[in-house]
Short mmCIF file of C-alpha atoms in Angstrom, two decimals:
data_model
loop_
_atom_site.label_atom_id
_atom_site.label_comp_id
_atom_site.label_asym_id
_atom_site.label_seq_id
_atom_site.Cartn_x
_atom_site.Cartn_y
_atom_site.Cartn_z
CA MET G 82 -53.14 79.61 54.45
CA ILE G 83 -54.06 76.92 51.99
CA VAL G 84 -51.28 76.40 49.51
CA TRP G 85 -51.68 74.19 46.46
CA LEU G 86 -48.35 72.69 45.50
CA VAL G 87 -47.88 72.35 41.77
CA VAL G 88 -44.77 70.51 40.58
CA LEU G 89 -43.91 71.74 37.13
CA VAL G 90 -41.58 70.59 34.41
CA LEU G 91 -38.78 72.98 33.62
CA VAL G 92 -39.82 74.21 30.20
CA GLY G 93 -36.70 76.14 29.45
CA ARG G 94 -33.55 77.32 31.08
CA ALA G 95 -30.91 79.21 29.18
CA THR G 96 -28.35 81.86 29.67
CA SER G 97 -30.11 85.14 29.71
CA ASP G 98 -29.63 87.36 26.68
CA VAL G 99 -30.58 90.43 28.71
CA ARG G 100 -28.45 92.25 31.24
CA SER G 101 -26.27 89.82 33.19
CA THR G 102 -24.96 92.05 35.97
CA ASN G 103 -26.17 91.95 39.55
CA LEU G 104 -28.98 94.48 39.64
CA CYS G 105 -30.47 93.47 42.99
CA VAL G 106 -30.88 96.20 45.58
CA LEU G 107 -30.78 94.66 49.04
CA ASN G 108 -32.97 96.32 51.64
CA ASP G 109 -30.37 95.95 54.38
CA VAL G 110 -27.02 96.65 52.72
CA LYS G 111 -25.29 96.96 56.11
CA ASN G 112 -26.02 93.35 57.01
CA ALA G 113 -22.77 91.51 56.27
CA GLU G 114 -24.37 88.06 56.43
CA LYS G 115 -27.05 88.97 53.90
CA MET G 116 -24.48 90.54 51.60
CA LYS G 117 -22.44 87.33 51.75
CA MET G 118 -25.49 85.26 50.82
CA MET G 119 -26.25 87.62 47.94
CA ASN G 120 -22.72 87.15 46.62
CA GLU G 121 -23.27 83.38 46.59
CA ILE G 122 -26.49 83.81 44.62
CA ASN G 123 -24.58 85.81 41.99
CA LEU G 124 -23.75 82.53 40.25
CA LEU G 125 -27.40 82.34 39.21
CA ASN G 126 -27.56 85.84 37.77
CA ASN G 127 -27.23 84.62 34.20
CA GLU G 128 -29.90 81.96 34.58
CA ARG G 129 -33.43 82.39 33.26
CA PHE G 130 -36.09 79.96 34.45
CA VAL G 131 -39.40 79.43 32.66
CA VAL G 132 -42.28 77.34 33.99
CA THR G 133 -45.90 76.98 32.93
CA SER G 134 -49.05 76.35 34.92
CA ASN G 135 -52.59 76.32 33.58
CA ASP G 136 -52.86 79.32 31.23
CA TYR G 137 -49.85 81.18 32.62
CA THR G 138 -46.16 81.28 31.80
CA TYR G 139 -43.79 82.39 34.55
CA VAL G 140 -40.31 83.80 33.99
CA VAL G 141 -37.97 84.04 36.97
CA THR G 142 -34.48 85.51 37.12
CA MET G 143 -32.45 86.30 40.19
CA CYS G 144 -31.02 89.78 39.72
CA ASN G 145 -31.70 90.54 36.06
CA SER G 146 -34.56 91.73 33.92
CA ALA G 147 -36.96 88.88 33.18
CA SER G 148 -37.09 89.83 29.48
CA LYS G 149 -36.18 92.62 27.10
CA GLU G 150 -39.76 93.80 27.19
CA ALA G 151 -39.96 93.84 30.99
CA GLU G 152 -39.95 97.34 32.42
CA GLY G 153 -39.61 98.79 35.87
CA ASN G 154 -36.90 96.48 37.28
CA ALA G 155 -39.07 93.39 36.83
CA ASN G 156 -37.31 90.06 37.38
CA VAL G 157 -40.39 87.88 38.01
CA ILE G 158 -43.23 88.12 35.50
CA ARG G 159 -46.37 86.18 34.65
CA THR G 160 -47.83 86.11 31.15
CA LYS G 161 -51.42 85.15 30.43
CA VAL G 162 -51.72 82.84 27.42
CA PRO G 163 -52.84 83.52 24.73
CA GLU G 164 -53.68 87.15 25.57
CA HIS G 165 -50.02 87.92 26.41
CA ASN G 166 -51.03 90.08 29.35
CA VAL G 167 -47.90 90.56 31.48
CA THR G 168 -48.04 90.96 35.25
CA VAL G 169 -44.97 91.86 37.29
CA LEU G 170 -44.78 89.65 40.38
CA GLY G 171 -41.53 91.02 41.81
CA ARG G 172 -38.76 93.53 41.23
CA TYR G 173 -35.05 93.19 41.90
CA ASN G 174 -34.70 96.71 43.28
CA ASN G 175 -36.63 95.66 46.40
CA THR G 176 -34.83 92.51 47.51
CA ASP G 177 -34.33 90.68 50.78
CA ILE G 178 -32.65 87.38 51.60
CA VAL G 179 -32.54 85.06 54.60
CA GLY G 180 -31.20 81.57 55.03
CA ARG G 181 -29.15 78.97 56.82
CA ASP G 182 -27.12 75.97 55.74
CA GLU G 183 -28.22 74.65 52.34
CA TRP G 184 -31.30 76.85 51.94
CA ARG G 185 -32.06 80.46 51.11
CA ILE G 186 -35.24 82.50 50.71
CA MET G 187 -35.13 85.50 48.40
CA THR G 188 -37.93 88.05 48.45
CA PHE G 189 -38.71 90.31 45.51
CA ALA G 190 -41.35 92.86 46.48
CA ASP G 191 -43.12 95.84 44.88
CA GLY G 192 -44.86 93.92 42.09
CA ASP G 193 -47.92 95.12 40.20
CA VAL G 194 -51.14 95.88 42.04
CA ILE G 195 -53.31 92.77 42.30
CA ARG G 196 -56.55 93.14 40.33
CA GLU G 197 -58.32 89.93 41.24
CA SER G 198 -61.49 89.05 43.10
CA SER G 199 -59.78 87.93 46.29
CA THR G 200 -58.65 89.28 49.62
CA CYS G 201 -55.41 90.32 47.90
CA ASN G 202 -57.18 92.79 45.61
CA GLY G 203 -55.53 96.21 45.77
CA THR G 204 -52.27 94.98 47.30
CA LYS G 205 -48.99 94.51 45.45
CA TRP G 206 -47.56 91.22 44.30
CA LYS G 207 -44.56 89.81 46.15
CA THR G 208 -42.45 86.81 45.15
CA LEU G 209 -40.58 84.34 47.34
CA VAL G 210 -37.91 82.15 45.74
CA ILE G 211 -36.90 79.30 48.03
CA LEU G 212 -33.52 77.83 47.12
CA THR G 213 -32.72 74.34 48.41
CA CYS G 214 -29.65 72.16 47.96
CA ASP G 215 -29.69 69.60 45.17
CA PRO G 216 -26.26 68.80 43.70
CA ASP G 217 -27.67 66.80 40.79
CA VAL G 218 -30.44 68.93 39.31
CA SER G 219 -31.42 72.54 38.73
CA MET G 220 -35.19 72.69 38.57
CA LEU G 221 -37.84 75.28 39.31
CA GLU G 222 -41.17 74.41 40.89
CA LEU G 223 -44.15 76.68 41.45
CA ILE G 224 -46.37 76.84 44.49
CA ASP G 225 -49.66 78.26 43.19
CA PRO G 226 -49.71 82.00 43.94
CA LEU G 227 -53.50 82.21 44.36
CA ASN G 228 -53.57 82.10 48.17
CA VAL G 229 -54.35 84.54 50.96
CA GLY G 230 -50.67 85.36 51.39
CA CYS G 231 -50.81 87.49 48.22
CA VAL G 232 -47.44 86.14 47.11
CA SER G 233 -46.11 83.89 44.39
CA ILE G 234 -43.79 81.20 45.71
CA PHE G 235 -41.18 79.32 43.70
CA LEU G 236 -38.98 76.45 44.80
CA LEU G 237 -35.60 76.31 43.09
CA LYS G 238 -33.43 73.23 43.51
CA THR G 239 -29.81 74.10 42.85
CA SER G 240 -26.26 73.17 43.82
CA ILE G 241 -25.41 76.82 44.52
CA VAL G 242 -26.47 76.58 48.17
CA CYS G 243 -24.88 73.16 48.77
CA HIS G 244 -21.78 72.82 50.88
CA PRO G 245 -18.76 72.10 48.68
CA SER G 246 -18.20 68.35 48.68
CA GLN G 247 -14.79 66.87 49.33
CA SER G 248 -13.18 64.97 46.48
CA VAL G 249 -12.17 61.33 46.93
CA GLY G 250 -8.50 62.31 46.85
CA VAL G 251 -8.94 64.82 49.67
CA ILE G 252 -10.83 62.29 51.79
CA ILE G 253 -8.09 59.67 51.28
CA PHE G 254 -5.46 62.27 52.17
CA TYR G 255 -7.23 63.08 55.45
CA LEU G 256 -7.57 59.38 56.30
CA VAL G 257 -3.87 58.77 55.68
CA LEU G 258 -2.99 61.83 57.76
CA VAL G 259 -5.13 60.59 60.66
CA LEU G 260 -3.53 57.14 60.48
CA ILE G 261 -0.04 58.66 60.56
CA LEU G 262 -0.93 60.80 63.56
CA CYS G 263 -2.38 57.79 65.39
CA TYR G 264 0.75 55.80 64.56
CA PHE G 265 3.03 58.41 66.10
CA LEU G 266 0.85 59.19 69.12
CA ILE G 267 0.23 55.56 70.07
CA GLY G 268 3.83 54.60 69.31
CA MET G 269 5.28 57.42 71.41
CA ALA G 270 2.96 56.60 74.30
CA TYR G 271 4.04 52.95 74.18
CA LYS G 272 7.75 53.78 73.99
CA ARG G 273 7.49 56.28 76.85
CA PHE G 274 5.30 54.46 79.34
CA VAL G 275 6.10 50.81 78.55
CA THR G 276 9.75 50.80 77.52
CA GLY G 277 10.72 53.95 79.43
CA ALA G 278 12.24 55.67 76.41
CA LYS G 279 13.12 59.35 76.62
CA GLY G 280 13.81 62.14 74.16
CA LEU G 281 13.95 61.21 70.50
CA GLU G 282 13.95 57.54 71.43
CA GLN G 283 10.22 57.90 72.09
CA ILE G 284 9.62 58.17 68.35
CA PRO G 285 8.49 54.76 67.06
CA ASN G 286 11.04 53.18 64.71
CA TYR G 287 13.35 56.11 65.35
CA ASN G 288 16.29 54.58 63.49
CA PHE G 289 14.18 54.26 60.37
CA TRP G 290 12.93 57.87 60.46
CA ARG G 291 16.43 59.16 61.23
CA ASP G 292 17.71 57.64 58.01
CA PRO G 293 14.81 56.50 55.78
CA THR G 294 17.26 55.16 53.15
CA ALA G 295 19.05 52.87 55.58
CA TRP G 296 16.68 49.95 54.92
CA ALA G 297 17.44 50.15 51.20
CA GLN G 298 21.16 50.22 51.88
CA ASP G 299 20.86 47.21 54.19
CA LEU G 300 18.89 45.31 51.56
CA ILE G 301 21.53 46.01 48.91
CA GLY G 302 24.28 45.02 51.35
CA LYS G 303 22.59 41.69 52.11
CA GLN G 304 22.31 40.89 48.43
CA GLU G 305 25.97 41.69 47.90
CA ARG G 306 26.96 39.48 50.85
CA ARG G 307 24.98 36.57 49.43
CA SER G 308 26.86 36.83 46.12
CA GLU G 309 30.36 37.11 47.66
CA PRO G 310 31.01 33.32 48.21
CA TRP G 311 30.39 32.61 44.56
CA GLN G 312 32.54 35.52 43.48
CA ARG G 313 35.47 34.19 45.56
CA VAL G 314 35.42 30.83 43.76
CA SER G 315 38.34 30.79 41.30
CA ALA G 316 38.52 28.82 38.08
CA ASP G 317 40.14 25.39 38.57
CA ALA G 318 42.40 24.07 35.80
CA ALA G 319 40.88 20.62 36.32
CA ASP G 320 37.52 21.98 35.21
CA GLU G 321 38.73 23.16 31.84
CA PRO G 322 38.09 19.82 30.03
CA LEU G 323 34.55 19.86 31.35
CA LEU G 324 33.90 23.48 30.40
CA HIS G 325 35.59 23.24 27.00
CA PRO G 326 35.47 19.60 25.75
#
């Protein structure tokens, strides 16, 4: 199969003003894994992607009608410019989905009958939407549908299929937790096998952890002890002329 890859600029993407509910009919509704993947794709149900190539305009939605004028469960349509001849390339009531980590392939079958001078003549259009992970951009690309596979293929870059990233705060928390665990494990091993400690004495710096406020109390006590000699010095009558001339 010779496939001509055409990278297209996203002409328009807006919240769909047509039906926004999930209208997709999955072929294998008993497949729990596929149902789970479909639920993840639901976040794209309100999105409407429009791309252009040559004299055609393509409209792609996930599980909604491609336009108010689209009939027969059409969610992928192609319009010939300027004649405005509309061809249905896929319908949401005949849907399948497969995928693994950070990619999905959605199939919308049962499109219009192909009326072109090619080996696909007389068969029905089918659309493949390949979703790949891209956390920074949401862009639709078109792989030219005029090939012997008799399908239109779109590549959609989206963050929907990306693994949720950990925030900086969560990462720091995990690092601190690991350091604390290492501190206790290494410290307990040292106390047990080197110093021969047993029981709670194996805990490193056990006295500190038994009473975490003790160090503060000791610090305050030391400061008080330093000030005691000066406090015990009494006023001498001989100093009065010097203090009050």
